[in-house]
């Protein structure tokens, strides 16, 4: 019987090549789309799985309330790690960590590498595997360093023994390599190439990390198996306050299992994160598969009349209904397996481009048991779902009526086909609307007035003698005629940087705890950014003349009360500073929210970044070459490295831009799959009505009239789809937009464009078959009569 099933299946596919191609290719596209999405989901869900203790690792987060608004921060006090390990049962290990990038050199080779200052406990907590050296004594003193195998290969060559060798850090200090660890996969929460003892960083901060009121380090925690996390959090809640009276921060454990997917907080509560996109695209993957299955069901039921006599003959010959059902389901499953095979080939071909798009390093891993099981499951699911209705429908034909050429009642099949077409286009229109609104939201935020000019602005880490030689560097840059201005800043303009609430002034509401950011800059930094003075003046170019003066943003001036802020004094707990200028507010940190007020101090010595603005209409490459030459001359020990601020700005929307791109791609593919099915149905309709079309042409019907006649029914279905899709799309996108404080309003024209677009696409798909049928010679159409 099975052999007979195979023969029948092959003959059916070969006899109906066009419909077989539409079925197989449509389902293959669906499988490929779903497969790519599931690979992406698998990679996201597998974040940090490389760490054996993943379920027992946490980092300390703190909730801090300012002016009635609770915010969640990743930093905590420096002494906290040791204290909670000693005092809180269930915590078996802790480690502090601070990430940074530094210059390393061996001989003439100098490379910037990302890494961490860390406590030695981090190695056992994160179960790092040593390929050289031993975990027992890697940090035997402060001048030791652990590097990755990749970093070792870059400096010393592949496979070389490097333990015991020295590597120079920041052109200042030699460190002894005491260990080499395996490279971390790309899908881990943080990437590193080196580790230096945290004590080094502690000394660099001049004791600031020993204060309980200073939240400036990352603390990681390993708990005991079956530890009571609620009990630990209860003790952590007031832990800082017991040591720092009046401290704002309330600590809690945040599990590694949530670091990647559920790291968004509002008002101190965990509200989601990337998991929302995971869920959304998982649903889209299944919807795309379902739409592909719908194509199969539509085409199979539509072609049923062509197989009516076959069913009649088989029943007369003694075939049972269940045998026919199994045969048709078997045909569907065979076609589904063919589609999955083609889909896998498509995945293999497009995976490199998809990896580039999503910035991952995913592999197909076809022989992975989970992947094989998934592919088999998808093939069976699609085959059974897609073949079930056609199987029961075809097997129900009455053999007497079929062999007497009495037309079978097909009303239910026709209605089901119409319902499935409506479902397909409803989903497609929802995706089109969603894609447009996501694009609008990203463009809306990216087009927001930032309060400064990010174009032609370059950011450079201030290393070595760059700050000491700043005046000379600036003069040479301005003298080139290519640079408009240059200034120093203590923090990246896009980031929050340092902040605190310990500022006071006359008339301040004592009940309000206001968070204020601060920046240490040179006088030239304000014009370099393009900030505008609302009142007052800029700093003196001689920093010593303005050490007790400050410039503030307009939002802080407003908080200080009515009237001019000039001449008013702000107390930071140790010193009084006089306001000499007020500049406009600017956006930093959360690109969707309202940024905190800022105080600027004239303190170049604390700067960490050099900002350079290129003159408008200047060739960027020529300006960069000049900038590199000037820096190499005045800071020769450090390689030239830079980034454009507008690129940093775009990085802030990396996740949203990825979702926007993926939405466009999958919306387009959903439309293609739907149109393949519509094309097949239109071809079937035109074939079924061949003689009717011939008679109409003989009676004088025009090509336009016949084309409209054949297209009308399908366009009505698409129109119904738009009516169903509109409220669904509005509900889904309105809910999505609620997650952004700075957002667009949904416009009515988006729905109109999406609906009209779907109608045009459907009409274009149908018209080919309709016009082809209308142009057919009526003599050929009626020759059998």
XYZ file of C-alpha atoms in Angstrom:
785
model
C 0.000 0.000 0.000
C 2.788 2.413 0.910
C 4.458 1.793 -2.469
C 1.151 2.580 -4.172
C 0.842 5.791 -2.153
C 4.301 6.879 -3.352
C 3.439 6.153 -6.987
C 0.144 8.033 -6.798
C 1.784 10.972 -5.079
C 4.557 11.233 -7.677
C 2.106 10.983 -10.600
C -0.153 13.631 -9.099
C 2.738 16.040 -8.539
C 4.108 15.446 -12.049
C 0.722 15.823 -13.713
C 0.049 19.171 -12.014
C 3.500 20.791 -12.224
C 2.328 24.380 -11.838
C 0.210 23.718 -8.781
C 2.853 21.433 -7.308
C 5.454 24.183 -7.716
C 3.183 26.786 -6.104
C 2.456 24.459 -3.199
C 6.028 23.330 -2.615
C 7.662 26.719 -3.152
C 5.053 28.572 -1.074
C 5.443 26.167 1.816
C 9.247 26.223 1.428
C 9.307 30.004 1.813
C 7.137 29.643 4.908
C 9.451 26.986 6.349
C 12.539 29.071 5.546
C 11.064 32.186 7.190
C 9.971 30.260 10.257
C 13.311 28.432 10.396
C 15.294 31.680 10.355
C 13.070 33.179 13.042
C 13.378 30.098 15.238
C 17.179 30.123 14.831
C 17.168 33.742 15.993
C 14.838 32.900 18.892
C 17.028 29.922 19.841
C 20.100 32.146 19.908
C 18.346 34.763 22.042
C 16.905 32.201 24.445
C 20.317 30.543 24.699
C 22.066 33.674 25.960
C 24.537 32.915 28.771
C 23.909 29.152 28.546
C 27.683 28.740 28.410
C 27.780 29.380 32.154
C 27.098 26.208 34.142
C 25.840 28.169 37.156
C 23.479 30.350 35.144
C 20.485 29.574 37.363
C 22.423 30.590 40.478
C 24.059 33.790 39.240
C 22.664 37.262 39.875
C 23.810 40.845 39.784
C 22.859 43.536 42.238
C 20.390 46.119 40.957
C 19.290 49.133 42.961
C 16.018 51.033 42.912
C 16.451 54.735 43.610
C 13.583 57.205 43.954
C 13.990 60.833 42.878
C 11.169 63.362 42.895
C 8.614 60.552 43.201
C 10.001 58.588 40.253
C 11.719 55.244 40.940
C 14.550 54.225 38.625
C 16.545 51.010 38.433
C 20.341 51.127 38.185
C 22.974 48.444 37.588
C 25.584 49.959 39.921
C 26.027 49.377 43.658
C 28.480 50.436 46.434
C 32.041 49.077 46.320
C 32.030 47.469 49.815
C 28.778 45.639 49.192
C 30.192 42.458 47.648
C 32.271 41.463 50.659
C 29.652 42.537 53.199
C 26.708 40.580 51.789
C 28.846 37.459 51.367
C 29.680 37.566 55.078
C 26.297 38.560 56.444
C 23.530 37.122 54.263
C 22.898 33.342 54.363
C 22.446 31.774 50.924
C 25.070 33.947 49.224
C 28.125 31.748 48.665
C 30.247 34.004 46.479
C 30.469 37.578 45.196
C 32.615 39.496 42.738
C 32.959 43.119 41.686
C 33.502 44.092 38.079
C 34.130 47.226 36.045
C 34.229 47.083 32.241
C 36.512 49.267 30.143
C 38.668 49.350 27.036
C 42.437 49.777 27.235
C 45.514 49.801 25.028
C 47.763 46.738 25.220
C 51.121 46.371 23.557
C 53.803 43.752 23.006
C 56.829 45.112 21.197
C 55.613 47.216 18.264
C 52.149 45.650 18.284
C 49.503 47.814 20.030
C 45.784 46.961 20.094
C 42.779 48.312 21.997
C 41.016 45.473 23.838
C 37.808 45.357 25.890
C 37.986 43.778 29.312
C 37.314 44.035 33.035
C 38.771 44.857 36.396
C 37.394 41.964 38.439
C 37.668 40.007 41.675
C 39.199 36.546 41.293
C 35.950 34.883 42.445
C 34.485 35.794 39.060
C 36.379 32.929 37.381
C 34.748 30.214 39.479
C 31.343 31.902 39.522
C 31.230 32.100 35.733
C 32.952 28.690 35.359
C 35.583 30.001 32.954
C 37.703 27.257 31.462
C 41.457 27.825 31.586
C 43.481 26.556 28.645
C 46.724 27.826 30.176
C 47.446 28.482 33.831
C 45.360 27.562 36.860
C 42.419 29.279 38.491
C 44.070 28.789 41.893
C 46.767 31.441 41.525
C 45.889 33.637 38.533
C 45.626 36.763 40.716
C 48.481 36.043 43.098
C 49.343 39.766 43.033
C 47.950 42.978 41.510
C 50.313 42.930 38.523
C 48.760 39.776 37.062
C 46.458 39.538 34.057
C 44.266 36.819 32.545
C 43.568 37.020 28.804
C 41.461 35.074 26.313
C 42.827 32.644 23.766
C 41.861 35.078 20.987
C 43.822 37.941 22.574
C 46.816 35.654 23.161
C 46.787 34.675 19.468
C 46.628 38.307 18.359
C 49.741 39.273 20.325
C 51.827 36.081 20.427
C 50.531 33.833 17.668
C 48.150 30.884 17.575
C 48.816 28.035 20.025
C 51.795 29.669 21.745
C 52.474 29.245 25.473
C 52.002 32.740 26.919
C 51.779 32.192 30.683
C 54.787 33.922 32.220
C 55.065 36.487 29.425
C 54.472 40.197 29.984
C 52.081 42.552 28.248
C 52.083 46.322 28.621
C 48.901 48.067 29.760
C 48.129 51.627 28.614
C 51.837 52.257 27.927
C 52.353 52.559 31.675
C 52.408 49.231 33.475
C 53.615 45.735 32.601
C 51.373 42.867 33.647
C 52.371 39.224 33.977
C 50.098 36.806 32.115
C 49.087 34.116 34.608
C 46.213 32.492 32.729
C 44.452 32.092 29.385
C 40.722 31.343 29.253
C 38.577 30.049 26.415
C 36.891 32.665 24.243
C 33.288 33.428 25.128
C 30.529 32.844 22.544
C 28.889 35.860 20.936
C 25.589 35.207 22.743
C 26.752 36.133 26.228
C 25.729 39.205 28.180
C 29.161 40.766 28.173
C 32.247 40.279 26.058
C 35.785 40.443 27.440
C 39.365 39.843 26.344
C 41.240 40.437 29.616
C 40.905 40.535 33.414
C 42.976 42.598 35.847
C 42.556 42.450 39.656
C 39.821 44.763 40.933
C 42.268 46.163 43.512
C 43.949 48.082 40.683
C 40.689 49.843 39.830
C 39.982 50.410 43.532
C 43.269 52.316 43.927
C 42.606 54.301 40.746
C 39.369 55.630 42.253
C 41.254 57.050 45.269
C 39.036 55.392 47.851
C 35.695 56.517 46.381
C 34.668 52.868 46.039
C 34.894 52.388 49.809
C 31.943 54.722 50.422
C 28.493 53.176 50.854
C 26.868 56.252 49.320
C 28.768 55.843 46.057
C 27.053 53.455 43.604
C 29.763 53.015 41.008
C 30.567 49.329 40.540
C 28.843 46.163 39.334
C 28.369 43.429 41.927
C 27.738 39.800 40.943
C 26.378 37.175 43.289
C 26.355 33.372 43.348
C 23.699 31.845 45.593
C 23.543 28.383 47.077
C 21.411 25.723 45.365
C 17.776 26.090 46.431
C 18.525 29.429 48.112
C 15.515 31.456 49.214
C 15.784 34.469 46.898
C 12.844 36.258 48.509
C 14.537 36.022 51.908
C 17.821 37.315 50.485
C 16.049 40.249 48.820
C 14.311 41.067 52.089
C 17.707 41.456 53.764
C 19.142 43.383 50.818
C 16.300 45.928 50.839
C 17.677 47.955 53.745
C 21.261 46.706 53.648
C 22.784 49.941 52.322
C 20.720 52.158 54.631
C 22.143 50.399 57.705
C 25.590 51.644 56.693
C 24.728 54.975 55.041
C 21.972 56.926 56.748
C 19.702 58.570 54.229
C 20.949 56.459 51.317
C 18.458 56.222 48.475
C 19.412 52.893 46.896
C 17.371 49.766 47.646
C 19.227 46.667 46.465
C 17.828 43.429 45.054
C 19.035 40.373 43.134
C 18.484 40.320 39.380
C 18.872 36.794 37.891
C 21.154 36.028 34.953
C 18.239 34.249 33.270
C 16.612 37.689 32.848
C 19.650 39.777 31.928
C 19.093 39.505 28.192
C 15.351 39.083 27.826
C 13.635 40.828 30.752
C 15.835 43.773 31.656
C 13.335 46.653 31.274
C 12.111 48.344 34.443
C 9.489 51.003 35.017
C 8.874 52.615 38.395
C 11.166 50.015 39.958
C 9.158 47.080 38.564
C 10.291 44.552 35.978
C 8.019 45.061 32.959
C 9.587 43.036 30.165
C 12.247 43.682 27.563
C 13.534 41.755 24.581
C 11.266 38.807 25.444
C 8.409 40.807 23.924
C 10.145 40.715 20.544
C 10.898 37.010 21.000
C 7.218 36.292 21.600
C 6.125 38.542 18.752
C 8.383 36.944 16.157
C 7.633 33.432 17.392
C 3.961 34.151 16.752
C 4.825 35.596 13.335
C 6.794 32.430 12.500
C 3.797 30.217 13.254
C 1.487 32.578 11.374
C 3.735 32.420 8.305
C 3.701 28.619 8.500
C -0.082 28.687 8.862
C -0.439 30.961 5.834
C 1.746 28.589 3.821
C -0.477 25.700 4.935
C -3.550 27.719 3.947
C -2.160 27.954 0.396
C -1.920 24.193 0.242
C -5.448 23.687 1.546
C -6.847 26.253 -0.875
C -5.168 24.800 -3.936
C -5.917 21.207 -2.942
C -9.628 21.799 -2.405
C -9.818 23.936 -5.545
C -8.352 21.121 -7.624
C -10.613 18.507 -6.063
C -12.981 18.354 -9.034
C -10.051 17.273 -11.202
C -9.673 14.194 -8.975
C -13.371 13.494 -8.499
C -13.456 10.639 -11.031
C -10.304 9.142 -9.510
C -12.040 9.048 -6.128
C -15.185 7.572 -7.697
C -13.273 4.814 -9.474
C -11.286 3.965 -6.350
C -14.466 3.723 -4.273
C -16.137 1.501 -6.877
C -13.016 -0.682 -6.855
C -13.486 -1.158 -3.122
C -11.281 1.571 -1.597
C -12.422 2.512 1.884
C -12.874 6.107 2.937
C -10.114 5.862 5.557
C -7.703 4.519 2.917
C -8.440 7.528 0.718
C -8.027 9.857 3.693
C -4.627 8.357 4.489
C -3.590 8.577 0.841
C -4.381 12.278 0.578
C -2.785 13.034 3.951
C 0.243 11.025 2.835
C 0.435 13.131 -0.342
C 0.273 16.294 1.771
C 3.001 15.037 4.112
C 5.245 14.064 1.176
C 4.793 17.525 -0.303
C 5.453 19.020 3.117
C 8.722 17.088 3.462
C 9.748 18.226 -0.023
C 8.947 21.793 1.004
C 10.950 21.466 4.212
C 13.911 20.127 2.209
C 13.699 23.087 -0.175
C 13.209 25.395 2.823
C 16.393 24.077 4.450
C 18.306 24.770 1.212
C 16.918 28.325 1.214
C 17.944 28.767 4.866
C 21.476 27.558 4.107
C 21.746 29.992 1.198
C 20.426 33.085 2.984
C 21.778 32.415 6.513
C 25.051 34.348 5.958
C 23.083 37.428 4.860
C 20.633 36.949 7.736
C 23.540 36.722 10.202
C 24.861 40.011 8.862
C 21.429 41.578 9.244
C 20.912 40.480 12.863
C 24.632 40.708 13.759
C 24.904 37.130 14.962
C 26.972 34.053 14.173
C 24.252 31.429 13.912
C 24.783 28.096 12.176
C 22.206 25.757 10.685
C 23.561 22.722 12.606
C 21.337 20.417 10.626
C 22.342 17.335 12.603
C 21.614 18.916 15.944
C 18.940 16.614 17.471
C 16.828 19.628 18.430
C 16.981 20.995 14.870
C 16.194 17.635 13.247
C 13.279 17.124 15.621
C 12.002 20.628 14.884
C 12.216 20.171 11.112
C 10.434 16.808 11.310
C 7.820 18.352 13.565
C 7.275 21.270 11.177
C 6.998 18.891 8.210
C 4.439 16.686 9.967
C 2.544 19.673 11.356
C 2.302 21.363 7.978
C 1.440 18.139 6.189
C -1.305 17.126 8.601
C -2.784 20.635 8.985
C -2.556 21.388 5.274
C -3.785 17.985 4.119
C -6.503 17.237 6.638
C -9.413 19.136 5.120
C -8.647 18.181 1.484
C -8.354 14.542 2.562
C -11.747 14.454 4.269
C -13.340 16.554 1.521
C -12.075 14.440 -1.380
C -12.813 11.129 0.304
C -16.445 12.145 0.903
C -17.393 12.238 -2.812
C -20.312 9.987 -3.839
C -18.971 7.571 -6.506
C -22.337 7.195 -8.303
C -22.776 10.938 -8.705
C -19.128 11.406 -9.683
C -19.216 8.748 -12.406
C -22.540 10.113 -13.734
C -20.800 13.528 -13.939
C -23.230 14.983 -11.422
C -21.470 17.964 -9.858
C -20.654 17.513 -6.199
C -21.865 20.081 -3.718
C -18.834 22.217 -3.041
C -20.372 25.126 -1.196
C -18.565 24.358 2.041
C -15.226 24.026 0.258
C -15.745 27.335 -1.534
C -16.607 29.095 1.701
C -13.583 27.619 3.427
C -11.347 28.757 0.555
C -12.739 32.266 0.851
C -12.268 32.253 4.596
C -8.675 31.151 4.249
C -7.922 33.861 1.667
C -9.414 36.444 4.032
C -7.256 35.086 6.869
C -4.106 35.290 4.730
C -4.614 38.871 3.681
C -5.790 39.958 7.115
C -2.457 38.843 8.552
C -0.553 40.423 5.655
C -2.296 43.783 6.070
C -1.705 43.759 9.846
C 2.007 43.163 9.194
C 2.125 45.953 6.595
C 0.491 48.410 9.007
C 2.787 47.298 11.844
C 5.871 47.722 9.648
C 4.880 51.268 8.661
C 4.151 52.314 12.262
C 7.412 50.823 13.602
C 9.320 52.701 10.888
C 7.471 55.928 11.746
C 8.227 55.562 15.468
C 11.956 55.037 14.881
C 12.104 57.975 12.451
C 10.147 60.115 14.928
C 12.633 59.503 17.749
C 15.704 59.726 15.509
C 14.410 63.050 14.188
C 13.885 64.403 17.691
C 15.567 67.702 18.541
C 18.454 66.550 20.734
C 19.389 70.041 21.839
C 22.817 69.718 20.209
C 24.176 68.987 16.742
C 25.340 65.362 16.398
C 26.374 65.686 12.746
C 30.074 65.991 11.860
C 30.922 65.418 15.523
C 33.715 62.981 16.426
C 34.353 61.370 19.816
C 37.845 60.172 20.818
C 38.914 58.557 24.084
C 41.355 60.946 25.752
C 44.379 58.741 26.447
C 47.994 59.318 27.280
C 49.109 62.949 26.857
C 45.988 64.048 25.032
C 44.654 66.127 27.938
C 48.070 67.560 28.803
C 48.627 68.579 25.178
C 45.019 69.594 24.559
C 45.749 73.296 23.887
C 48.409 72.456 21.305
C 46.217 69.773 19.705
C 43.280 72.175 19.468
C 45.329 74.982 17.926
C 46.808 72.671 15.288
C 43.373 71.297 14.438
C 41.849 74.766 14.096
C 44.849 75.870 12.061
C 44.191 73.127 9.506
C 41.080 74.943 8.351
C 39.082 71.679 8.456
C 38.041 71.668 12.106
C 35.456 74.048 13.524
C 36.049 73.433 17.246
C 37.325 70.889 19.766
C 36.640 70.403 23.481
C 37.082 67.990 26.377
C 34.317 66.199 28.277
C 34.341 63.802 31.229
C 31.564 61.583 29.839
C 30.208 60.350 26.552
C 27.570 62.841 25.450
C 25.071 60.043 24.716
C 25.359 58.460 28.179
C 24.060 59.427 31.615
C 27.546 59.555 33.129
C 27.960 60.611 36.739
C 24.948 61.854 38.684
C 23.735 62.457 42.199
C 21.060 64.088 44.319
C 23.208 65.763 46.949
C 22.875 69.283 45.557
C 21.220 72.152 47.415
C 20.341 75.803 46.780
C 18.287 78.539 48.387
C 14.576 77.897 48.028
C 14.940 74.215 47.158
C 11.962 72.063 48.181
C 13.493 69.811 50.870
C 10.872 67.146 50.223
C 12.165 66.598 46.701
C 15.205 64.437 45.967
C 16.306 65.571 42.500
C 18.788 63.584 40.410
C 21.284 65.829 38.583
C 24.020 64.770 36.151
C 27.372 66.495 36.037
C 30.034 66.990 33.388
C 33.633 68.184 33.711
C 34.483 70.080 30.535
C 36.589 72.735 28.906
C 35.068 76.044 27.819
C 35.201 74.922 24.183
C 32.997 71.875 24.809
C 29.746 73.846 24.829
C 30.239 75.385 21.347
C 31.676 72.071 20.095
C 28.392 70.347 20.959
C 26.371 73.229 19.584
C 24.588 74.040 22.847
C 23.051 77.522 22.978
C 23.145 79.941 25.901
C 19.766 81.117 27.127
C 21.434 83.573 29.471
C 24.825 84.305 30.940
C 28.233 83.401 29.582
C 30.546 80.494 28.874
C 33.514 79.462 31.008
C 36.798 81.296 30.807
C 39.352 79.506 28.633
C 41.627 79.661 31.679
C 40.084 76.934 33.832
C 41.685 78.306 37.003
C 39.625 81.496 36.685
C 36.323 79.601 36.802
C 36.866 76.760 39.258
C 34.021 77.964 41.488
C 31.623 78.763 38.643
C 29.213 76.480 36.831
C 26.988 76.390 33.768
C 23.623 74.634 34.114
C 20.847 73.477 31.802
C 17.503 75.263 31.531
C 15.583 72.546 33.409
C 17.793 73.027 36.464
C 17.425 76.827 36.217
C 13.653 76.337 36.276
C 13.894 74.154 39.403
C 15.868 76.903 41.152
C 12.847 79.199 41.068
C 11.439 82.193 39.223
C 13.706 84.843 37.767
C 17.226 84.584 36.432
C 19.431 81.770 37.702
C 22.575 83.866 37.162
C 24.419 84.583 40.372
C 22.589 81.881 42.335
C 24.703 79.365 44.191
C 24.527 75.570 44.283
C 26.014 73.587 47.174
C 27.374 70.093 46.476
C 27.924 69.141 50.124
C 31.450 70.546 50.245
C 31.605 73.703 48.129
C 29.426 76.492 46.759
C 29.349 77.097 43.003
C 27.953 80.196 41.299
C 25.801 79.926 38.168
C 27.325 82.026 35.363
C 25.413 80.595 32.421
C 22.313 78.638 31.392
C 22.244 76.491 28.242
C 19.368 74.674 26.582
C 18.435 71.155 27.712
C 19.719 68.273 25.626
C 18.787 64.607 25.303
C 21.073 61.879 26.667
C 20.671 58.453 28.244
C 17.085 57.465 27.447
C 16.382 58.666 23.908
C 12.645 58.204 24.472
C 12.385 60.012 27.787
C 13.150 63.315 29.450
C 16.793 63.738 30.458
C 17.855 64.960 33.900
C 19.226 68.461 34.540
C 22.994 68.890 34.071
C 25.707 70.885 35.818
C 28.881 71.688 33.853
C 32.125 72.211 35.796
C 35.205 73.830 34.268
C 37.589 70.989 35.117
C 39.622 69.707 32.124
C 41.773 67.463 34.337
C 38.792 65.125 34.885
C 38.057 64.802 31.160
C 38.002 61.426 29.422
C 36.874 62.309 25.894
C 38.017 64.671 23.172
C 35.213 65.920 20.924
C 36.018 67.409 17.531
C 33.578 69.090 15.135
C 34.375 68.997 11.422
C 33.466 72.100 9.435
C 30.380 71.758 7.195
C 31.065 70.851 3.546
C 34.450 69.393 4.546
C 35.566 66.006 3.225
C 35.338 63.734 6.326
C 38.212 61.520 5.159
C 40.502 64.504 4.723
C 39.513 65.818 8.161
C 40.122 62.403 9.755
C 43.556 62.182 8.136
C 44.429 65.600 9.571
C 43.072 64.625 12.981
C 45.100 61.407 12.976
C 48.288 63.232 12.009
C 47.867 65.842 14.765
C 47.139 63.231 17.452
C 50.027 60.990 16.388
C 52.328 63.985 16.611
C 51.169 65.033 20.084
C 50.223 61.630 21.513
C 52.439 59.176 19.582
C 52.193 56.215 21.949
C 48.474 55.655 21.274
C 46.917 54.416 17.999
C 44.264 56.653 16.487
C 40.740 55.454 17.255
C 37.512 57.424 16.888
C 33.745 57.202 16.434
C 31.173 59.538 14.950
C 28.491 60.663 17.393
C 25.724 60.089 14.851
C 26.844 56.418 14.663
C 26.688 56.233 18.467
C 23.229 57.763 18.248
C 22.069 55.117 15.759
C 23.365 52.405 18.102
C 20.805 53.572 20.671
C 18.070 52.254 18.345
C 19.800 49.036 17.385
C 17.041 46.747 18.690
C 14.218 48.849 17.234
C 15.934 49.144 13.852
C 16.475 45.380 13.750
C 12.802 44.770 14.550
C 11.819 47.285 11.871
C 13.983 45.554 9.258
C 12.793 42.074 10.194
C 9.178 43.267 10.126
C 9.610 44.623 6.597
C 11.248 41.408 5.392
C 8.661 39.076 6.906
C 5.729 41.289 5.884
C 6.998 41.160 2.302
C 7.444 37.388 2.411
C 3.982 36.937 3.912
C 2.538 38.929 1.015
C 4.509 36.797 -1.464
C 3.239 33.562 0.091
C -0.341 34.867 0.082
C -0.034 35.976 -3.538
C 1.296 32.568 -4.597
C -1.894 31.036 -3.281
C -4.025 33.746 -4.839
C -2.237 33.222 -8.160
C -3.034 29.517 -8.037
C -6.684 30.110 -7.169
C -7.012 32.685 -9.942
C -5.511 30.202 -12.427
C -7.918 27.511 -11.254
C -10.908 29.867 -11.486
C -9.934 30.942 -14.990
C -9.490 27.285 -16.040
C -12.820 26.246 -14.527
C -14.661 29.066 -16.306
C -12.950 28.643 -19.681
C -16.116 27.763 -21.585
C -18.115 30.506 -19.827
C -15.476 33.038 -20.889
C -15.620 31.725 -24.477
C -19.394 32.106 -24.625
C -19.217 35.620 -23.149
C -16.640 36.635 -25.775
C -18.795 35.228 -28.597
C -21.690 37.290 -27.230
C -19.521 40.426 -27.327
C -17.957 40.728 -23.883
C -14.799 42.881 -23.766
C -11.429 41.879 -22.332
C -11.835 44.543 -19.626
C -15.269 43.256 -18.687
C -14.109 39.632 -18.423
C -11.014 40.637 -16.431
C -13.226 42.573 -14.010
C -15.620 39.632 -13.729
C -12.830 37.232 -12.762
C -11.137 39.713 -10.401
C -14.224 40.959 -8.587
C -14.713 38.029 -6.211
C -11.090 38.005 -5.070
C -10.963 41.770 -4.543
C -14.074 41.529 -2.398
C -12.249 39.047 -0.170
C -9.248 41.362 0.134
C -11.570 44.255 0.995
C -13.132 42.181 3.782
C -9.593 41.425 4.994
C -8.852 45.146 5.320
C -11.969 45.685 7.448
C -10.892 42.900 9.808
C -7.219 43.901 9.825
C -7.730 47.575 10.699
C -8.968 47.176 14.301
C -6.536 44.310 14.967
C -3.567 46.356 13.736
C -4.651 49.456 15.673
C -4.973 47.478 18.908
C -1.605 45.722 18.507
C 0.384 48.816 17.507
C -1.263 51.087 20.066
C -0.260 48.597 22.752
C 3.308 48.474 21.389
C 3.615 52.266 21.346
C 2.577 52.517 25.002
C 6.049 51.230 25.894
C 7.613 54.489 24.672
C 7.270 57.801 26.467
C 8.191 59.753 23.338
C 5.983 58.295 20.607
C 3.909 59.039 17.535
C 0.147 59.134 17.193
C -1.246 56.495 14.841
C -2.436 58.193 11.626
C -5.501 57.111 9.662
C -3.641 57.298 6.339
C -1.399 54.375 7.372
C -4.427 52.079 7.297
C -5.578 53.531 3.987
C -2.178 52.977 2.369
C -1.897 49.424 3.722
C -5.399 48.504 2.519
C -4.910 50.114 -0.889
C -1.506 48.453 -1.200
C -2.991 45.039 -0.473
C -5.714 45.630 -3.058
C -3.184 46.672 -5.700
C -0.940 43.689 -4.966
C -3.901 41.312 -5.105
C -5.170 42.880 -8.346
C -1.746 42.589 -9.940
C -1.562 38.922 -8.906
C -5.040 38.109 -10.226
C -4.856 40.221 -13.383
C -2.205 38.082 -15.041
C -4.463 35.020 -15.073
C -7.612 37.061 -15.697
C -6.209 38.884 -18.734
C -4.700 35.634 -20.031
C -8.107 33.948 -19.836
C -9.887 36.945 -21.362
C -7.506 36.991 -24.352
C -8.027 33.270 -25.098
C -9.502 32.443 -28.504
C -13.195 31.496 -27.888
C -13.012 28.925 -30.717
C -10.458 26.920 -28.744
C -12.502 27.347 -25.550
C -15.686 25.922 -27.164
C -14.196 23.352 -29.539
C -15.237 20.371 -27.373
C -18.937 21.372 -27.464
